[in-house]
Amino acid sequence: MANTKEIKTRIESVKDTRKITNAMYLIASTKLRKARNDLDRTRPYFEALRTEIKRIFRTQNDVDSRYFYPPEGEPPLEGTYACLVITADKGLAGAYNQNVIKEAMHMLDEHPDTKLYVVGEYGRHFFTQHNIPMEHSFLYTAQNPTMQRAREICDILLEGYDRGDFKKIFVIYTDMENSLTSSAHCTRLLPFHRAYFQTDTVEKALDDLLERGSVVQEQVANVEGCYLRRCHEAETYVCTRVRAMLADKPDKLRGAKKIIDEIERGQGIEYAPLQRQAVELAAQEELLILTGGPGTGKTTSVRGIVALFERMGLDVLLCAPTGRAAKRMGELCGKEAQTIHRLLGMSWNEQTGDVTFTKNEKEPLEADAVIVDETSMVDLALMRALLAALRPGCRLGLVGDPDQLPSVGAGNVFSDLIRSGRIATVALRDIFRQAEQSMIVRNAHLVNTGMPPKLKNAAANDFFFLPRRDSVRLVETVVELCKTRLPDKMGIPADELQVLTPTRRGDAGTRSLNFALQAALNPPKPGKQERRFGELIFREGDRVMQTRNDYDVVWQKEDGTAGTGIFNGDVGKIAKIDPSGELLEIVFDDRTATYTSDMLAELDMAYAMTVHKAQGSEYRGVVFVGAPCAPSLMVRGVLYTAITRARELLVIVGDDSAVNKMAENDRRSRRYSGLKWRLRKGGEEK
């Protein structure tokens, strides 16, 4: 039997092994990500070229060019072929090289006079060893591809084609279907088939998509709707599950009023009528919606609902769409809250290229009740995943503010559920006396009713307006507020302040503001490591934001818990940059992730961010830039969302006429959705 020392040694060994495997995973995923990114960057060039050629064919169908097949009726092209064979510079790659070689040998069998142009040391060695002549070989290109090397290959092939040395050019390459599966392909590069560039009518293209099953056509609310298949499946699924929850009435709780009275006394409060109604409905309904603006008591109601569920012996889980929203929910409710993705056990399926969840209908959540905050941010796909993970009879509470900006992803789920009129909904409207003293709260409600905020109020201590119409002076004022004025006079440190703006572009956009704020708040100094990436300089101590979902990033908590996935909008701080500049250690709340240099394209500065990126977050102090920008962003929802991000202090810097214009403009981008209709009218899924 092992003694204590041996057990400790084994534990340390396991920890070391875990660190090593995490590092290996990071290296492998980084290389794969780099390859994917390189491929993605080539696609816009191809599509731009194809679009331009299509434009030419729309206006002139009789284009005569050696780069296209002759018009129909002429004899097919015959003669010598050229074949570009792409292999690796190294072996030990499984079938990666062998499959390419097989395809090349098959072409040589059918066309023995084919001229070979070989990329990679492996291919050069194979053809040399088998005495197969090569027209040209390109070494060390596969391992380190560059645009210049690709251009050199193209020039050689095009020169031969233009001289008439060969009639067709083929390329044989390996296509990575996913991280585990690859296959070799032989594709003709030149000449082009004219039909490939001919533009089909919209009707024919739609018919083709319908035939392939890529889209679904359906009459929705007397309108001919056209869905992507995944969106149609998600919408009909959400409708079906919601109907089932509405039909499944839970057993009534005996003595509910008495229990709620006890909860009131235990929390030392007295619920307002609508708050009490929300708690009472939670005991009666399997599905409940709770809405309200700032200061209306949503949090108090949620705490009451959680307490009621726990008194009923129910296992309760709290969640929110973003990490910041989940953290805030947990702090306010005194109970751990998670992101919806983490709750559902999100992972990335390499074979399908899709997000998957471990919690689903086959393996549901072990919970009797789930409460979701900031539900307006939940898109159709995520709502489907959440509903699929609820076991029969599980209660669901959806909390949010429908007047905030909608979800980034497809759908208008929260609003559709409310407007369907089918789901028990409590809308908190009354502002509590304590909250009413806040000009942040009062102005938020003014804006929500279409009234301009009160920008000039000498008695305010949490809301200020600084008129700045000159862009240079505006940026200077924002920097001054964050660097000295607010930390010194209001006691809010710079790292607890967040600058928000509607736009990324212009002098009042995030790009310009981030450059100015970084220079003021985190300037360079000896010993502080930094890494240049394009026009950005990432520096130790910088506040940064993830700009896209990356399911491969490995992170670790202080307690040793590890996982993967950093998501669009997550904000962190650069803790350490390796002296080589190749590794960056970034702390996202309680998670520490290591980024390699090729991942920097996923990061942006976060001293200033757009209002859309700030959804679901709350900050001690907010500096909002209210300056003219694109008309689509000068809307009430943007202003309202910006105001409601501030917890203790809001300073608006800018043009009062622009701010008032935003408050008056209630234009909203139309969301095409059939969920409300399906729930209200009972439309049958097809």
mmCIF file with all atom_site columns, N, CA and C in Angstrom, residues 609-651:
data_model
loop_
_atom_site.group_PDB
_atom_site.id
_atom_site.type_symbol
_atom_site.label_atom_id
_atom_site.label_alt_id
_atom_site.label_comp_id
_atom_site.label_asym_id
_atom_site.label_entity_id
_atom_site.label_seq_id
_atom_site.pdbx_PDB_ins_code
_atom_site.Cartn_x
_atom_site.Cartn_y
_atom_site.Cartn_z
_atom_site.occupancy
_atom_site.B_iso_or_equiv
_atom_site.pdbx_formal_charge
_atom_site.auth_seq_id
_atom_site.auth_comp_id
_atom_site.auth_asym_id
_atom_site.auth_atom_id
_atom_site.pdbx_PDB_model_num
ATOM 1   N N  . MET A 1 609 ? -15.539 49.928 -26.321 1.00 0.00 ? 609 MET A N  1
ATOM 2   C CA . MET A 1 609 ? -16.208 48.891 -27.102 1.00 0.00 ? 609 MET A CA 1
ATOM 3   C C  . MET A 1 609 ? -17.562 49.416 -27.560 1.00 0.00 ? 609 MET A C  1
ATOM 4   N N  . THR A 1 610 ? -18.129 48.757 -28.564 1.00 0.00 ? 610 THR A N  1
ATOM 5   C CA . THR A 1 610 ? -19.440 49.146 -29.050 1.00 0.00 ? 610 THR A CA 1
ATOM 6   C C  . THR A 1 610 ? -20.513 48.747 -28.039 1.00 0.00 ? 610 THR A C  1
ATOM 7   N N  . VAL A 1 611 ? -21.642 49.415 -28.105 1.00 0.00 ? 611 VAL A N  1
ATOM 8   C CA . VAL A 1 611 ? -22.756 49.110 -27.211 1.00 0.00 ? 611 VAL A CA 1
ATOM 9   C C  . VAL A 1 611 ? -23.229 47.681 -27.435 1.00 0.00 ? 611 VAL A C  1
ATOM 10  N N  . HIS A 1 612 ? -23.222 47.239 -28.689 1.00 0.00 ? 612 HIS A N  1
ATOM 11  C CA . HIS A 1 612 ? -23.653 45.871 -28.992 1.00 0.00 ? 612 HIS A CA 1
ATOM 12  C C  . HIS A 1 612 ? -22.785 44.846 -28.259 1.00 0.00 ? 612 HIS A C  1
ATOM 13  N N  . LYS A 1 613 ? -21.477 45.090 -28.186 1.00 0.00 ? 613 LYS A N  1
ATOM 14  C CA . LYS A 1 613 ? -20.576 44.165 -27.505 1.00 0.00 ? 613 LYS A CA 1
ATOM 15  C C  . LYS A 1 613 ? -20.778 44.179 -25.995 1.00 0.00 ? 613 LYS A C  1
ATOM 16  N N  . ALA A 1 614 ? -21.345 45.259 -25.469 1.00 0.00 ? 614 ALA A N  1
ATOM 17  C CA . ALA A 1 614 ? -21.511 45.392 -24.016 1.00 0.00 ? 614 ALA A CA 1
ATOM 18  C C  . ALA A 1 614 ? -22.801 44.765 -23.503 1.00 0.00 ? 614 ALA A C  1
ATOM 19  N N  . GLN A 1 615 ? -23.627 44.216 -24.391 1.00 0.00 ? 615 GLN A N  1
ATOM 20  C CA . GLN A 1 615 ? -24.868 43.601 -23.942 1.00 0.00 ? 615 GLN A CA 1
ATOM 21  C C  . GLN A 1 615 ? -24.601 42.526 -22.895 1.00 0.00 ? 615 GLN A C  1
ATOM 22  N N  . GLY A 1 616 ? -25.437 42.505 -21.880 1.00 0.00 ? 616 GLY A N  1
ATOM 23  C CA . GLY A 1 616 ? -25.295 41.501 -20.837 1.00 0.00 ? 616 GLY A CA 1
ATOM 24  C C  . GLY A 1 616 ? -24.270 41.834 -19.777 1.00 0.00 ? 616 GLY A C  1
ATOM 25  N N  . SER A 1 617 ? -23.538 42.932 -19.949 1.00 0.00 ? 617 SER A N  1
ATOM 26  C CA . SER A 1 617 ? -22.522 43.333 -18.983 1.00 0.00 ? 617 SER A CA 1
ATOM 27  C C  . SER A 1 617 ? -22.994 44.553 -18.191 1.00 0.00 ? 617 SER A C  1
ATOM 28  N N  . GLU A 1 618 ? -22.405 44.744 -17.047 1.00 0.00 ? 618 GLU A N  1
ATOM 29  C CA . GLU A 1 618 ? -22.683 45.898 -16.203 1.00 0.00 ? 618 GLU A CA 1
ATOM 30  C C  . GLU A 1 618 ? -21.369 46.393 -15.625 1.00 0.00 ? 618 GLU A C  1
ATOM 31  N N  . TYR A 1 619 ? -21.208 47.705 -15.551 1.00 0.00 ? 619 TYR A N  1
ATOM 32  C CA . TYR A 1 619 ? -19.958 48.303 -15.103 1.00 0.00 ? 619 TYR A CA 1
ATOM 33  C C  . TYR A 1 619 ? -20.232 49.350 -14.018 1.00 0.00 ? 619 TYR A C  1
ATOM 34  N N  . ARG A 1 620 ? -19.279 49.517 -13.094 1.00 0.00 ? 620 ARG A N  1
ATOM 35  C CA . ARG A 1 620 ? -19.445 50.544 -12.063 1.00 0.00 ? 620 ARG A CA 1
ATOM 36  C C  . ARG A 1 620 ? -19.638 51.912 -12.703 1.00 0.00 ? 620 ARG A C  1
ATOM 37  N N  . GLY A 1 621 ? -18.823 52.216 -13.678 1.00 0.00 ? 621 GLY A N  1
ATOM 38  C CA . GLY A 1 621 ? -18.931 53.487 -14.369 1.00 0.00 ? 621 GLY A CA 1
ATOM 39  C C  . GLY A 1 621 ? -18.876 53.308 -15.872 1.00 0.00 ? 621 GLY A C  1
ATOM 40  N N  . VAL A 1 622 ? -19.699 54.071 -16.592 1.00 0.00 ? 622 VAL A N  1
ATOM 41  C CA . VAL A 1 622 ? -19.736 54.030 -18.055 1.00 0.00 ? 622 VAL A CA 1
ATOM 42  C C  . VAL A 1 622 ? -19.560 55.445 -18.592 1.00 0.00 ? 622 VAL A C  1
ATOM 43  N N  . VAL A 1 623 ? -18.685 55.585 -19.571 1.00 0.00 ? 623 VAL A N  1
ATOM 44  C CA . VAL A 1 623 ? -18.547 56.821 -20.331 1.00 0.00 ? 623 VAL A CA 1
ATOM 45  C C  . VAL A 1 623 ? -19.094 56.535 -21.726 1.00 0.00 ? 623 VAL A C  1
ATOM 46  N N  . PHE A 1 624 ? -20.214 57.166 -22.058 1.00 0.00 ? 624 PHE A N  1
ATOM 47  C CA . PHE A 1 624 ? -20.859 56.918 -23.350 1.00 0.00 ? 624 PHE A CA 1
ATOM 48  C C  . PHE A 1 624 ? -20.595 58.076 -24.298 1.00 0.00 ? 624 PHE A C  1
ATOM 49  N N  . VAL A 1 625 ? -20.134 57.746 -25.488 1.00 0.00 ? 625 VAL A N  1
ATOM 50  C CA . VAL A 1 625 ? -19.851 58.746 -26.510 1.00 0.00 ? 625 VAL A CA 1
ATOM 51  C C  . VAL A 1 625 ? -21.106 58.935 -27.359 1.00 0.00 ? 625 VAL A C  1
ATOM 52  N N  . GLY A 1 626 ? -21.775 60.050 -27.156 1.00 0.00 ? 626 GLY A N  1
ATOM 53  C CA . GLY A 1 626 ? -22.999 60.348 -27.893 1.00 0.00 ? 626 GLY A CA 1
ATOM 54  C C  . GLY A 1 626 ? -22.729 61.326 -29.018 1.00 0.00 ? 626 GLY A C  1
ATOM 55  N N  . ALA A 1 627 ? -22.157 60.834 -30.089 1.00 0.00 ? 627 ALA A N  1
ATOM 56  C CA . ALA A 1 627 ? -21.801 61.665 -31.238 1.00 0.00 ? 627 ALA A CA 1
ATOM 57  C C  . ALA A 1 627 ? -22.476 61.113 -32.489 1.00 0.00 ? 627 ALA A C  1
ATOM 58  N N  . PRO A 1 628 ? -22.689 61.950 -33.504 1.00 0.00 ? 628 PRO A N  1
ATOM 59  C CA . PRO A 1 628 ? -23.311 61.479 -34.743 1.00 0.00 ? 628 PRO A CA 1
ATOM 60  C C  . PRO A 1 628 ? -22.517 60.333 -35.372 1.00 0.00 ? 628 PRO A C  1
ATOM 61  N N  . CYS A 1 629 ? -23.242 59.358 -35.903 1.00 0.00 ? 629 CYS A N  1
ATOM 62  C CA . CYS A 1 629 ? -22.614 58.227 -36.577 1.00 0.00 ? 629 CYS A CA 1
ATOM 63  C C  . CYS A 1 629 ? -23.589 57.687 -37.611 1.00 0.00 ? 629 CYS A C  1
ATOM 64  N N  . ALA A 1 630 ? -23.402 56.460 -38.060 1.00 0.00 ? 630 ALA A N  1
ATOM 65  C CA . ALA A 1 630 ? -24.259 55.874 -39.089 1.00 0.00 ? 630 ALA A CA 1
ATOM 66  C C  . ALA A 1 630 ? -25.720 55.885 -38.645 1.00 0.00 ? 630 ALA A C  1
ATOM 67  N N  . PRO A 1 631 ? -26.651 56.242 -39.529 1.00 0.00 ? 631 PRO A N  1
ATOM 68  C CA . PRO A 1 631 ? -28.069 56.323 -39.165 1.00 0.00 ? 631 PRO A CA 1
ATOM 69  C C  . PRO A 1 631 ? -28.614 55.047 -38.524 1.00 0.00 ? 631 PRO A C  1
ATOM 70  N N  . SER A 1 632 ? -28.131 53.890 -38.973 1.00 0.00 ? 632 SER A N  1
ATOM 71  C CA . SER A 1 632 ? -28.637 52.627 -38.437 1.00 0.00 ? 632 SER A CA 1
ATOM 72  C C  . SER A 1 632 ? -28.298 52.442 -36.967 1.00 0.00 ? 632 SER A C  1
ATOM 73  N N  . LEU A 1 633 ? -27.307 53.190 -36.469 1.00 0.00 ? 633 LEU A N  1
ATOM 74  C CA . LEU A 1 633 ? -26.893 53.089 -35.067 1.00 0.00 ? 633 LEU A CA 1
ATOM 75  C C  . LEU A 1 633 ? -27.451 54.202 -34.200 1.00 0.00 ? 633 LEU A C  1
ATOM 76  N N  . MET A 1 634 ? -28.031 55.220 -34.843 1.00 0.00 ? 634 MET A N  1
ATOM 77  C CA . MET A 1 634 ? -28.600 56.342 -34.096 1.00 0.00 ? 634 MET A CA 1
ATOM 78  C C  . MET A 1 634 ? -30.038 56.015 -33.711 1.00 0.00 ? 634 MET A C  1
ATOM 79  N N  . VAL A 1 635 ? -30.213 55.005 -32.893 1.00 0.00 ? 635 VAL A N  1
ATOM 80  C CA . VAL A 1 635 ? -31.539 54.520 -32.556 1.00 0.00 ? 635 VAL A CA 1
ATOM 81  C C  . VAL A 1 635 ? -31.690 54.406 -31.044 1.00 0.00 ? 635 VAL A C  1
ATOM 82  N N  . ARG A 1 636 ? -32.933 54.363 -30.611 1.00 0.00 ? 636 ARG A N  1
ATOM 83  C CA . ARG A 1 636 ? -33.265 54.342 -29.186 1.00 0.00 ? 636 ARG A CA 1
ATOM 84  C C  . ARG A 1 636 ? -32.686 53.122 -28.480 1.00 0.00 ? 636 ARG A C  1
ATOM 85  N N  . GLY A 1 637 ? -32.750 51.958 -29.115 1.00 0.00 ? 637 GLY A N  1
ATOM 86  C CA . GLY A 1 637 ? -32.267 50.746 -28.467 1.00 0.00 ? 637 GLY A CA 1
ATOM 87  C C  . GLY A 1 637 ? -30.811 50.822 -28.086 1.00 0.00 ? 637 GLY A C  1
ATOM 88  N N  . VAL A 1 638 ? -29.987 51.463 -28.925 1.00 0.00 ? 638 VAL A N  1
ATOM 89  C CA . VAL A 1 638 ? -28.565 51.610 -28.626 1.00 0.00 ? 638 VAL A CA 1
ATOM 90  C C  . VAL A 1 638 ? -28.367 52.516 -27.412 1.00 0.00 ? 638 VAL A C  1
ATOM 91  N N  . LEU A 1 639 ? -29.065 53.650 -27.388 1.00 0.00 ? 639 LEU A N  1
ATOM 92  C CA . LEU A 1 639 ? -28.937 54.583 -26.268 1.00 0.00 ? 639 LEU A CA 1
ATOM 93  C C  . LEU A 1 639 ? -29.441 53.954 -24.973 1.00 0.00 ? 639 LEU A C  1
ATOM 94  N N  . TYR A 1 640 ? -30.582 53.297 -25.020 1.00 0.00 ? 640 TYR A N  1
ATOM 95  C CA . TYR A 1 640 ? -31.153 52.663 -23.838 1.00 0.00 ? 640 TYR A CA 1
ATOM 96  C C  . TYR A 1 640 ? -30.224 51.584 -23.287 1.00 0.00 ? 640 TYR A C  1
ATOM 97  N N  . THR A 1 641 ? -29.689 50.762 -24.167 1.00 0.00 ? 641 THR A N  1
ATOM 98  C CA . THR A 1 641 ? -28.773 49.705 -23.731 1.00 0.00 ? 641 THR A CA 1
ATOM 99  C C  . THR A 1 641 ? -27.522 50.300 -23.106 1.00 0.00 ? 641 THR A C  1
ATOM 100 N N  . ALA A 1 642 ? -26.987 51.370 -23.686 1.00 0.00 ? 642 ALA A N  1
ATOM 101 C CA . ALA A 1 642 ? -25.788 52.009 -23.144 1.00 0.00 ? 642 ALA A CA 1
ATOM 102 C C  . ALA A 1 642 ? -26.041 52.547 -21.744 1.00 0.00 ? 642 ALA A C  1
ATOM 103 N N  . ILE A 1 643 ? -27.176 53.212 -21.548 1.00 0.00 ? 643 ILE A N  1
ATOM 104 C CA . ILE A 1 643 ? -27.495 53.790 -20.240 1.00 0.00 ? 643 ILE A CA 1
ATOM 105 C C  . ILE A 1 643 ? -27.629 52.708 -19.176 1.00 0.00 ? 643 ILE A C  1
ATOM 106 N N  . THR A 1 644 ? -28.275 51.616 -19.525 1.00 0.00 ? 644 THR A N  1
ATOM 107 C CA . THR A 1 644 ? -28.540 50.559 -18.553 1.00 0.00 ? 644 THR A CA 1
ATOM 108 C C  . THR A 1 644 ? -27.324 49.698 -18.248 1.00 0.00 ? 644 THR A C  1
ATOM 109 N N  . ARG A 1 645 ? -26.175 49.944 -18.890 1.00 0.00 ? 645 ARG A N  1
ATOM 110 C CA . ARG A 1 645 ? -24.945 49.214 -18.569 1.00 0.00 ? 645 ARG A CA 1
ATOM 111 C C  . ARG A 1 645 ? -24.276 49.790 -17.327 1.00 0.00 ? 645 ARG A C  1
ATOM 112 N N  . ALA A 1 646 ? -24.634 51.015 -16.921 1.00 0.00 ? 646 ALA A N  1
ATOM 113 C CA . ALA A 1 646 ? -23.983 51.699 -15.804 1.00 0.00 ? 646 ALA A CA 1
ATOM 114 C C  . ALA A 1 646 ? -24.657 51.353 -14.488 1.00 0.00 ? 646 ALA A C  1
ATOM 115 N N  . ARG A 1 647 ? -23.862 51.001 -13.500 1.00 0.00 ? 647 ARG A N  1
ATOM 116 C CA . ARG A 1 647 ? -24.399 50.655 -12.187 1.00 0.00 ? 647 ARG A CA 1
ATOM 117 C C  . ARG A 1 647 ? -24.344 51.844 -11.224 1.00 0.00 ? 647 ARG A C  1
ATOM 118 N N  . GLU A 1 648 ? -23.224 52.574 -11.185 1.00 0.00 ? 648 GLU A N  1
ATOM 119 C CA . GLU A 1 648 ? -23.061 53.668 -10.224 1.00 0.00 ? 648 GLU A CA 1
ATOM 120 C C  . GLU A 1 648 ? -22.936 55.041 -10.884 1.00 0.00 ? 648 GLU A C  1
ATOM 121 N N  . LEU A 1 649 ? -22.377 55.068 -12.093 1.00 0.00 ? 649 LEU A N  1
ATOM 122 C CA . LEU A 1 649 ? -22.079 56.351 -12.710 1.00 0.00 ? 649 LEU A CA 1
ATOM 123 C C  . LEU A 1 649 ? -22.178 56.255 -14.223 1.00 0.00 ? 649 LEU A C  1
ATOM 124 N N  . LEU A 1 650 ? -22.813 57.266 -14.831 1.00 0.00 ? 650 LEU A N  1
ATOM 125 C CA . LEU A 1 650 ? -22.873 57.362 -16.284 1.00 0.00 ? 650 LEU A CA 1
ATOM 126 C C  . LEU A 1 650 ? -22.513 58.785 -16.692 1.00 0.00 ? 650 LEU A C  1
ATOM 127 N N  . VAL A 1 651 ? -21.546 58.915 -17.575 1.00 0.00 ? 651 VAL A N  1
ATOM 128 C CA . VAL A 1 651 ? -21.168 60.200 -18.141 1.00 0.00 ? 651 VAL A CA 1
ATOM 129 C C  . VAL A 1 651 ? -21.344 60.119 -19.650 1.00 0.00 ? 651 VAL A C  1
#
